[in-house]
Coordinates of C-alpha atoms in Angstrom, one line a residue:
M28 CA 231.7 54.9 68.1
S29 CA 230.9 51.3 68.8
T30 CA 227.2 52.1 69.4
Q31 CA 227.1 53.9 66.1
E32 CA 228.5 50.8 64.4
K33 CA 226.2 48.4 66.1
A34 CA 223.0 50.3 65.2
P35 CA 223.3 49.9 61.4
T36 CA 224.4 46.3 61.8
S37 CA 221.4 45.6 63.9
A38 CA 219.1 47.3 61.4
K39 CA 220.7 45.4 58.5
S40 CA 220.2 42.1 60.3
L41 CA 216.5 42.9 60.8
N42 CA 216.1 43.9 57.1
S43 CA 217.8 40.6 56.1
L44 CA 215.3 38.7 58.2
D45 CA 212.4 40.6 56.8
A46 CA 213.6 40.0 53.3
F47 CA 214.2 36.3 53.7
F48 CA 211.0 35.5 55.5
H49 CA 208.8 38.1 53.9
I50 CA 207.7 39.3 57.3
S51 CA 206.5 42.8 56.3
E52 CA 204.9 41.4 53.2
R53 CA 202.7 39.1 55.3
G54 CA 201.8 41.9 57.7
S55 CA 203.9 40.8 60.6
T56 CA 206.9 42.0 62.6
V57 CA 210.0 40.3 64.0
G58 CA 208.5 40.7 67.5
R59 CA 205.3 39.0 66.6
E60 CA 207.1 36.1 65.0
I61 CA 209.3 35.6 68.0
R62 CA 206.3 35.8 70.3
G63 CA 204.3 33.4 68.2
G64 CA 207.2 30.9 68.1
V65 CA 207.5 31.0 71.8
V66 CA 203.7 30.4 72.3
T67 CA 203.7 27.5 69.9
F68 CA 206.7 25.9 71.7
F69 CA 205.0 26.1 75.1
A70 CA 201.7 24.8 73.7
M71 CA 203.6 21.8 72.3
A72 CA 206.1 21.3 75.1
Y73 CA 203.9 18.6 76.7
I74 CA 205.1 16.2 74.0
L75 CA 208.6 16.2 75.6
V76 CA 206.9 14.5 78.6
V77 CA 204.1 12.6 77.0
N78 CA 206.0 11.0 74.2
P79 CA 208.5 9.2 76.5
L80 CA 205.7 8.1 78.8
I81 CA 203.8 6.5 75.9
L82 CA 206.8 5.0 74.1
S83 CA 208.3 3.7 77.3
A84 CA 205.4 1.3 77.5
A85 CA 206.9 -0.4 74.5
L86 CA 210.4 -0.8 75.9
P87 CA 211.4 -4.2 77.4
E88 CA 213.0 -4.4 80.9
G89 CA 216.7 -3.5 80.8
S90 CA 216.5 -1.8 77.4
S91 CA 219.4 0.5 76.5
I92 CA 216.8 3.0 75.4
T93 CA 215.5 5.1 78.3
A94 CA 212.6 7.5 78.8
P95 CA 215.1 10.5 79.2
G96 CA 216.8 9.4 76.0
I97 CA 213.4 9.4 74.2
A98 CA 212.7 12.8 75.6
A99 CA 216.0 14.2 74.3
G100 CA 215.5 12.5 70.9
T101 CA 212.0 13.9 70.8
A102 CA 213.3 17.5 71.3
L103 CA 216.2 17.0 68.9
V104 CA 214.1 15.7 65.9
A105 CA 211.3 18.2 66.6
G106 CA 213.9 21.1 66.7
I107 CA 215.6 20.1 63.5
M108 CA 212.5 19.5 61.4
T109 CA 210.7 22.6 62.7
I110 CA 213.7 24.8 61.8
L111 CA 213.7 23.2 58.3
M112 CA 210.0 23.9 58.0
G113 CA 210.7 27.6 58.7
V114 CA 213.7 28.0 56.5
V115 CA 212.6 25.8 53.5
A116 CA 208.8 26.4 53.5
N117 CA 208.6 29.7 55.3
Y118 CA 205.5 28.6 57.1
P119 CA 204.6 29.1 60.8
L120 CA 204.2 25.4 61.3
A121 CA 206.0 23.3 64.0
L122 CA 206.5 19.6 64.0
A123 CA 207.1 16.9 66.7
A124 CA 206.3 13.3 67.5
G125 CA 202.6 12.8 66.6
M126 CA 200.1 12.1 69.3
G127 CA 198.1 9.1 68.3
L128 CA 200.9 7.9 66.0
N129 CA 203.1 7.2 69.1
A130 CA 200.2 5.3 70.7
I131 CA 199.9 3.2 67.5
V132 CA 203.7 2.4 67.9
A133 CA 203.4 1.4 71.6
F134 CA 200.1 -0.3 71.8
T135 CA 199.4 -1.6 68.2
L136 CA 202.8 -2.3 66.7
V137 CA 204.7 -3.4 69.8
L138 CA 202.3 -4.7 72.4
G139 CA 199.7 -5.7 69.8
A140 CA 201.6 -7.1 66.8
K141 CA 204.5 -8.1 69.1
L142 CA 207.1 -6.2 67.1
T143 CA 210.3 -5.0 68.9
F144 CA 210.6 -1.3 69.5
Q145 CA 213.3 -1.1 66.7
E146 CA 211.0 -3.0 64.2
A147 CA 208.2 -0.6 64.9
M148 CA 210.5 2.3 64.2
G149 CA 211.4 0.6 60.9
L150 CA 207.7 0.7 59.8
I151 CA 207.5 4.4 60.8
F152 CA 210.6 5.0 58.6
W153 CA 209.1 3.3 55.6
E154 CA 205.8 5.1 56.1
G155 CA 207.7 8.4 55.9
I156 CA 209.5 7.3 52.8
L157 CA 206.3 6.3 51.1
I158 CA 204.7 9.7 51.9
T159 CA 207.8 11.4 50.6
V160 CA 207.5 9.6 47.3
L161 CA 203.9 10.7 47.1
V162 CA 205.0 14.3 47.6
L163 CA 207.8 14.2 45.1
T164 CA 205.4 12.8 42.5
G165 CA 203.0 15.7 43.2
F166 CA 200.3 13.3 44.3
R167 CA 199.9 14.5 47.9
E168 CA 199.6 18.1 46.9
A169 CA 197.2 17.2 44.1
V170 CA 194.9 15.5 46.6
F171 CA 195.0 18.6 48.8
R172 CA 194.0 20.8 45.9
A173 CA 191.2 18.5 44.9
V174 CA 189.3 19.1 48.1
P175 CA 186.4 21.6 47.7
Y176 CA 187.0 24.9 49.4
Q177 CA 184.0 24.7 51.7
L178 CA 185.1 21.2 52.9
K179 CA 188.5 22.6 53.6
T180 CA 186.9 25.4 55.7
A181 CA 184.9 22.8 57.6
I182 CA 188.1 20.9 58.3
S183 CA 189.6 24.0 59.9
V184 CA 186.5 24.6 62.1
G185 CA 186.5 20.9 63.1
I186 CA 190.1 21.1 64.1
G187 CA 189.3 24.2 66.2
L188 CA 186.8 22.2 68.2
F189 CA 189.1 19.2 68.4
V190 CA 192.0 21.3 69.7
S191 CA 189.6 22.9 72.3
L192 CA 188.5 19.4 73.4
V193 CA 192.2 18.3 73.7
G194 CA 192.9 21.3 75.9
L195 CA 189.9 20.8 78.1
I196 CA 190.7 17.1 78.6
N197 CA 194.4 17.8 79.3
A198 CA 193.3 20.4 81.9
G199 CA 190.9 18.0 83.5
I200 CA 187.9 20.2 82.8
I201 CA 186.3 17.5 80.7
R202 CA 186.6 14.0 82.0
A203 CA 185.0 10.5 81.6
G204 CA 182.5 9.7 84.3
S205 CA 179.0 8.2 84.7
T206 CA 178.4 9.6 81.2
P207 CA 180.9 9.3 78.3
V208 CA 182.1 12.8 79.2
Q209 CA 181.3 15.2 81.9
L210 CA 182.3 18.5 83.5
G211 CA 185.2 18.0 85.9
I212 CA 184.6 15.6 88.8
N213 CA 181.0 14.5 89.0
G214 CA 179.9 17.7 87.3
S215 CA 181.9 20.1 89.4
L216 CA 185.2 21.9 89.0
D217 CA 187.5 20.8 91.8
G218 CA 191.2 21.1 92.6
W219 CA 194.0 23.7 92.5
P220 CA 195.2 22.6 89.0
T221 CA 191.7 23.4 87.7
L222 CA 192.0 26.9 89.2
V223 CA 195.3 27.3 87.3
F224 CA 193.6 26.6 84.0
V225 CA 190.6 28.8 84.7
F226 CA 192.9 31.6 85.9
G227 CA 195.0 31.4 82.7
L228 CA 192.0 31.3 80.4
V229 CA 190.3 34.3 82.2
V230 CA 193.5 36.3 81.9
T231 CA 193.8 35.4 78.2
I232 CA 190.2 36.4 77.5
I233 CA 190.4 39.7 79.4
L234 CA 193.6 40.7 77.7
Y235 CA 192.3 39.7 74.3
V236 CA 189.1 41.7 74.5
R237 CA 191.2 44.7 75.7
K238 CA 193.4 44.1 72.6
V239 CA 196.6 43.5 74.6
K240 CA 199.3 42.0 72.4
G241 CA 200.6 38.6 73.5
A242 CA 197.4 37.7 75.4
M243 CA 197.8 34.0 75.0
L244 CA 201.5 34.0 76.0
I245 CA 200.8 36.2 79.0
G246 CA 198.0 34.0 80.1
L247 CA 200.1 30.9 79.7
V248 CA 203.1 32.4 81.6
S249 CA 200.9 33.8 84.4
S250 CA 199.1 30.6 85.0
T251 CA 202.5 28.7 85.0
V252 CA 203.7 31.1 87.7
L253 CA 200.6 30.5 89.7
A254 CA 201.0 26.8 89.4
V255 CA 204.6 26.9 90.6
I256 CA 203.6 29.0 93.6
L257 CA 200.7 26.7 94.5
Q258 CA 203.0 23.6 94.2
A259 CA 205.7 25.2 96.4
I260 CA 203.1 25.8 99.1
L261 CA 200.7 22.8 98.8
H262 CA 203.0 20.0 97.4
L263 CA 200.2 18.6 95.3
P264 CA 200.5 15.1 93.8
A265 CA 200.1 13.9 90.3
K266 CA 196.6 13.0 89.1
S267 CA 195.6 9.4 89.8
E268 CA 192.5 7.3 90.7
T269 CA 192.9 8.1 94.4
T270 CA 193.8 11.8 93.8
P271 CA 191.7 13.0 90.8
T272 CA 192.4 16.6 91.7
G273 CA 196.1 16.3 91.2
W274 CA 198.3 17.7 88.4
G275 CA 197.9 16.2 84.9
Q276 CA 200.9 15.2 82.8
T277 CA 203.5 17.4 84.5
I278 CA 204.0 18.7 88.0
P279 CA 205.2 22.4 88.1
S280 CA 208.1 21.9 90.5
L281 CA 211.9 22.1 89.9
S282 CA 214.2 19.8 91.8
G283 CA 217.9 20.2 91.3
S284 CA 219.6 22.0 88.4
P285 CA 217.5 23.5 85.6
I286 CA 220.1 22.2 83.2
S287 CA 220.7 18.5 82.3
I288 CA 223.1 16.8 79.9
P289 CA 221.0 15.0 77.3
S290 CA 221.4 11.3 76.4
F291 CA 220.4 10.5 72.9
N292 CA 220.1 6.7 73.3
S293 CA 217.0 6.4 71.1
L294 CA 218.8 7.6 68.0
F295 CA 219.2 5.1 65.1
Q296 CA 217.6 2.3 67.2
I297 CA 215.8 0.9 64.1
D298 CA 215.3 -2.4 62.4
F299 CA 214.4 -1.7 58.7
I300 CA 213.3 -5.2 57.7
G301 CA 212.5 -7.2 60.8
A302 CA 208.8 -6.5 60.7
F303 CA 208.5 -7.9 57.2
S304 CA 209.9 -11.3 58.1
K305 CA 208.0 -11.5 61.4
L306 CA 204.5 -10.5 60.2
G307 CA 204.5 -11.1 56.5
A308 CA 204.0 -8.7 53.7
V309 CA 200.2 -8.3 53.9
S310 CA 200.1 -7.4 57.5
V311 CA 203.0 -5.0 57.1
V312 CA 201.3 -3.3 54.2
L313 CA 198.1 -2.8 56.1
L314 CA 199.9 -1.4 59.1
I315 CA 201.9 1.0 57.0
F316 CA 198.7 2.0 55.2
S317 CA 196.9 2.8 58.5
L318 CA 199.9 4.9 59.6
M319 CA 200.2 6.7 56.3
L320 CA 196.5 7.6 55.9
A321 CA 196.3 9.1 59.4
D322 CA 199.5 11.1 58.8
F323 CA 198.6 12.0 55.2
F324 CA 195.3 13.8 56.0
D325 CA 196.2 15.1 59.5
T326 CA 199.0 17.2 58.0
M327 CA 196.7 18.4 55.2
A328 CA 194.2 19.6 57.8
T329 CA 196.8 21.1 60.0
M330 CA 198.5 23.2 57.4
L331 CA 195.1 24.3 56.2
A332 CA 194.1 25.4 59.7
V333 CA 197.3 27.3 60.2
G334 CA 196.9 29.1 56.9
A335 CA 193.3 29.9 57.5
E336 CA 194.0 31.3 61.0
G337 CA 196.9 33.4 59.6
D338 CA 195.0 34.5 56.4
L339 CA 197.7 32.8 54.4
L340 CA 195.5 30.9 52.0
D341 CA 194.8 31.8 48.4
K342 CA 191.4 32.0 46.8
G343 CA 191.3 28.2 46.4
G344 CA 192.1 27.7 50.1
N345 CA 195.7 26.6 49.4
P346 CA 198.8 27.8 51.5
P347 CA 202.0 29.2 49.8
H348 CA 204.7 26.7 49.0
S349 CA 202.4 23.8 49.9
S350 CA 204.7 21.3 48.2
R351 CA 207.6 22.3 50.4
I352 CA 205.4 22.1 53.5
L353 CA 204.3 18.6 52.6
L354 CA 207.9 17.5 51.7
I355 CA 209.3 18.6 55.1
D356 CA 206.4 17.0 56.9
S357 CA 207.0 13.7 55.0
L358 CA 210.7 13.7 55.7
A359 CA 209.8 14.3 59.4
A360 CA 208.0 11.0 59.5
A361 CA 211.1 9.2 58.4
A362 CA 213.3 11.2 60.7
G363 CA 211.1 10.2 63.6
G364 CA 211.7 6.6 62.8
L365 CA 215.5 7.1 62.6
G366 CA 215.4 9.1 65.8
G367 CA 213.5 6.3 67.6
V368 CA 210.8 8.7 68.7
S369 CA 207.9 7.8 66.4
S370 CA 206.6 9.6 63.3
N371 CA 207.0 13.4 63.5
T372 CA 204.2 15.4 62.0
S373 CA 202.8 19.0 61.8
Y374 CA 201.2 20.1 65.0
I375 CA 197.9 21.8 65.3
E376 CA 199.2 23.7 68.3
S377 CA 201.0 25.8 65.7
T378 CA 197.7 27.7 65.5
S379 CA 198.3 29.1 69.0
G380 CA 201.4 30.9 67.7
V381 CA 199.5 32.1 64.6
G382 CA 196.9 33.4 66.9
E383 CA 199.6 35.5 68.5
G384 CA 200.5 37.0 65.2
A385 CA 203.0 34.6 63.6
R386 CA 202.8 34.6 59.8
T387 CA 206.2 33.3 58.6
G388 CA 208.8 30.6 59.0
L389 CA 210.7 32.8 61.5
A390 CA 208.2 31.7 64.1
S391 CA 209.0 28.1 63.3
V392 CA 212.7 28.7 63.6
V393 CA 212.1 30.2 67.1
T394 CA 210.1 27.2 68.1
G395 CA 212.7 24.8 66.7
V396 CA 215.6 26.6 68.5
L397 CA 213.6 26.3 71.8
F398 CA 213.2 22.6 71.1
L399 CA 216.9 22.2 70.7
L400 CA 217.6 24.2 73.8
S401 CA 215.1 22.0 75.7
T402 CA 217.4 19.0 75.2
F403 CA 219.5 20.7 77.9
L404 CA 216.7 22.5 79.7
S405 CA 214.2 19.7 80.1
P406 CA 213.6 20.4 83.8
L407 CA 212.4 24.0 82.9
V408 CA 210.2 22.7 80.1
Q409 CA 208.6 20.3 82.4
L410 CA 207.8 23.1 84.7
V411 CA 204.9 24.2 82.5
P412 CA 201.9 22.1 83.6
T413 CA 199.4 21.0 81.0
E414 CA 196.7 22.9 82.8
A415 CA 198.6 26.1 81.9
A416 CA 199.5 25.1 78.3
S417 CA 195.9 24.1 77.7
T418 CA 194.6 27.6 78.0
A419 CA 196.2 28.4 74.6
L420 CA 194.6 25.4 73.0
V421 CA 191.1 26.2 74.2
F422 CA 191.4 29.8 73.1
V423 CA 192.6 28.8 69.6
G424 CA 189.4 26.9 69.2
F425 CA 187.5 30.2 69.6
L426 CA 189.7 31.9 67.0
M427 CA 189.2 29.1 64.5
M428 CA 185.5 28.8 65.0
A429 CA 185.0 32.1 63.2
Q430 CA 185.6 30.4 59.9
V431 CA 182.4 28.5 60.2
L432 CA 180.7 31.4 58.4
E433 CA 182.5 30.4 55.2
V434 CA 180.4 27.3 54.8
D435 CA 177.1 27.7 53.0
W436 CA 174.8 26.2 55.5
K437 CA 171.8 26.6 53.2
D438 CA 173.3 24.3 50.6
P439 CA 173.0 20.7 51.9
E440 CA 175.6 19.5 49.3
F441 CA 178.3 21.2 51.4
A442 CA 176.5 21.8 54.7
I443 CA 176.0 18.1 55.5
P444 CA 179.6 17.0 54.7
G445 CA 180.8 20.1 56.5
F446 CA 178.7 19.4 59.6
L447 CA 179.9 15.7 59.7
T448 CA 183.5 16.8 59.3
I449 CA 183.2 19.3 62.2
A450 CA 181.2 16.9 64.4
F451 CA 183.3 13.8 64.0
M452 CA 186.7 15.4 64.8
P453 CA 186.0 16.1 68.4
F454 CA 183.4 13.3 68.9
A455 CA 185.6 10.6 67.4
Y456 CA 188.7 12.3 68.9
S457 CA 190.4 12.0 65.5
I458 CA 191.1 14.6 62.8
S459 CA 191.4 11.8 60.2
A460 CA 188.0 10.4 61.1
G461 CA 186.4 13.8 60.6
I462 CA 188.1 14.3 57.3
G463 CA 187.2 10.7 56.2
V464 CA 183.5 11.0 57.1
G465 CA 183.3 14.4 55.4
F466 CA 184.9 13.1 52.2
I467 CA 182.7 10.0 52.0
A468 CA 179.5 12.1 52.7
Y469 CA 180.5 14.6 50.0
T470 CA 181.0 11.9 47.4
V471 CA 177.7 10.1 48.3
I472 CA 175.7 13.3 48.1
Q473 CA 177.2 14.3 44.8
I474 CA 176.2 10.9 43.4
A475 CA 172.7 11.2 44.9
V476 CA 172.1 14.6 43.2
G477 CA 173.4 13.4 39.9
K478 CA 176.7 15.4 40.0
A479 CA 179.1 12.4 40.1
R480 CA 181.0 14.0 37.2
N481 CA 181.8 17.0 39.4
I482 CA 183.8 14.8 41.8
H483 CA 187.5 15.1 41.3
P484 CA 189.1 11.7 40.6
L485 CA 191.4 12.2 43.6
M486 CA 188.3 12.8 45.8
W487 CA 187.0 9.4 44.5
L488 CA 190.3 7.8 45.4
A489 CA 190.5 9.5 48.9
S490 CA 186.9 8.4 49.7
I491 CA 187.6 4.8 48.7
L492 CA 190.7 4.8 50.8
F493 CA 188.8 6.1 53.8
V494 CA 186.2 3.4 53.4
I495 CA 189.1 0.9 53.6
Y496 CA 190.6 2.8 56.5
F497 CA 187.3 2.6 58.5
L498 CA 186.9 -1.1 57.7
L499 CA 190.6 -2.0 58.4
G500 CA 189.7 -4.2 61.4
P501 CA 187.3 -6.5 59.5
I502 CA 189.6 -6.5 56.5
Q503 CA 192.5 -7.6 58.6
A504 CA 190.4 -10.3 60.3
A505 CA 189.2 -11.5 56.9
L506 CA 192.7 -11.8 55.6
G507 CA 193.9 -13.4 58.8
A508 CA 196.4 -10.6 59.3

């Protein structure tokens, strides 16, 4: 009798999930959403290790804020904001402390501008508030809709190459050497961690071409298992100048209990006004501007890439509920400041979950819950080496590359800006740089062919802002900032 009662209840729960998240309507299933959410989490899990490492460089000796505290805060804020993205915006997009933005906090704001950690978090908070205001006024969404469709497509392709490059660098397949970049160590693939990456990528490719569901997740998990076995036998060290064949950002070994009690000592460690009195209004405005511009367009590109990969964009290349997506992302920036973990932003690694079939916000809820659980299970999260997680990032690059056919390569008005957008993202190692160069090139070309009237006013504004962004160093020097 109890079994008969449970079956209808279970079916009703699934129907409720389907109705709320429009799962069937978007051609997905609950299983795909869960699988996609898990893949996205593991593709992003490195931030729980990397963010504390970067931000710890900005902490003075004897600080009450600790690296484990930053790790717990990183997981907490990422979990809450990712769940909000899923529930409010119903979009398969996960958020966490932004790579690049955290480096700006540590090396530009604290070590460079001599702000305290708390004062730097104050600037992050105000940057988030400013972007939120732009969303609420409709300005941020209007800018997104002003971008020509082919340029949006080029942005997605460029991000695919950027993500692949990130994965290859994280895995140690691409490194700096006698040339700016090279294959492995002196042109050769060497070391057991490299084998872990190659094994995971080969498994993913074989399963994908044989149309096995969950190919990326299986590849990620299998390569992690191999890494744990190798570490247990060989006791490999971390990568360093003397041991270039060591593990990257995480070592796949477990010492002690897999469960730890989190300490949230980074939360609310913030000084809202200290930076203004220390640096002056002009310097603070320029710093907030540089933070905002990077955050502003990175998110635009990320939500576009996720939508393109999941076939969620309308004919104009716009995702559903874009205003809600942008609002949650903007609030996440402020939340990162309050949490003492740097600006939180939408993660391009979300495309790995979409590549596994995720199409709705349920996948984001799954990812968010795993982030919250990881505050207690950080030893298990750190078990996944970057060499294993990077397989998903590289494979996503292949999936996103297919969109390159949407650009009309015979029309130089779009082909040239499209090419520059695609090229500059990986070569400059910056999504914002690629978008900025593409915007400026598009504007210049339209003027050159006598079509200046076709340029949307917001594209004019964005191009001008990017010119300022690229010249920010000389401008600061001229102003004595």
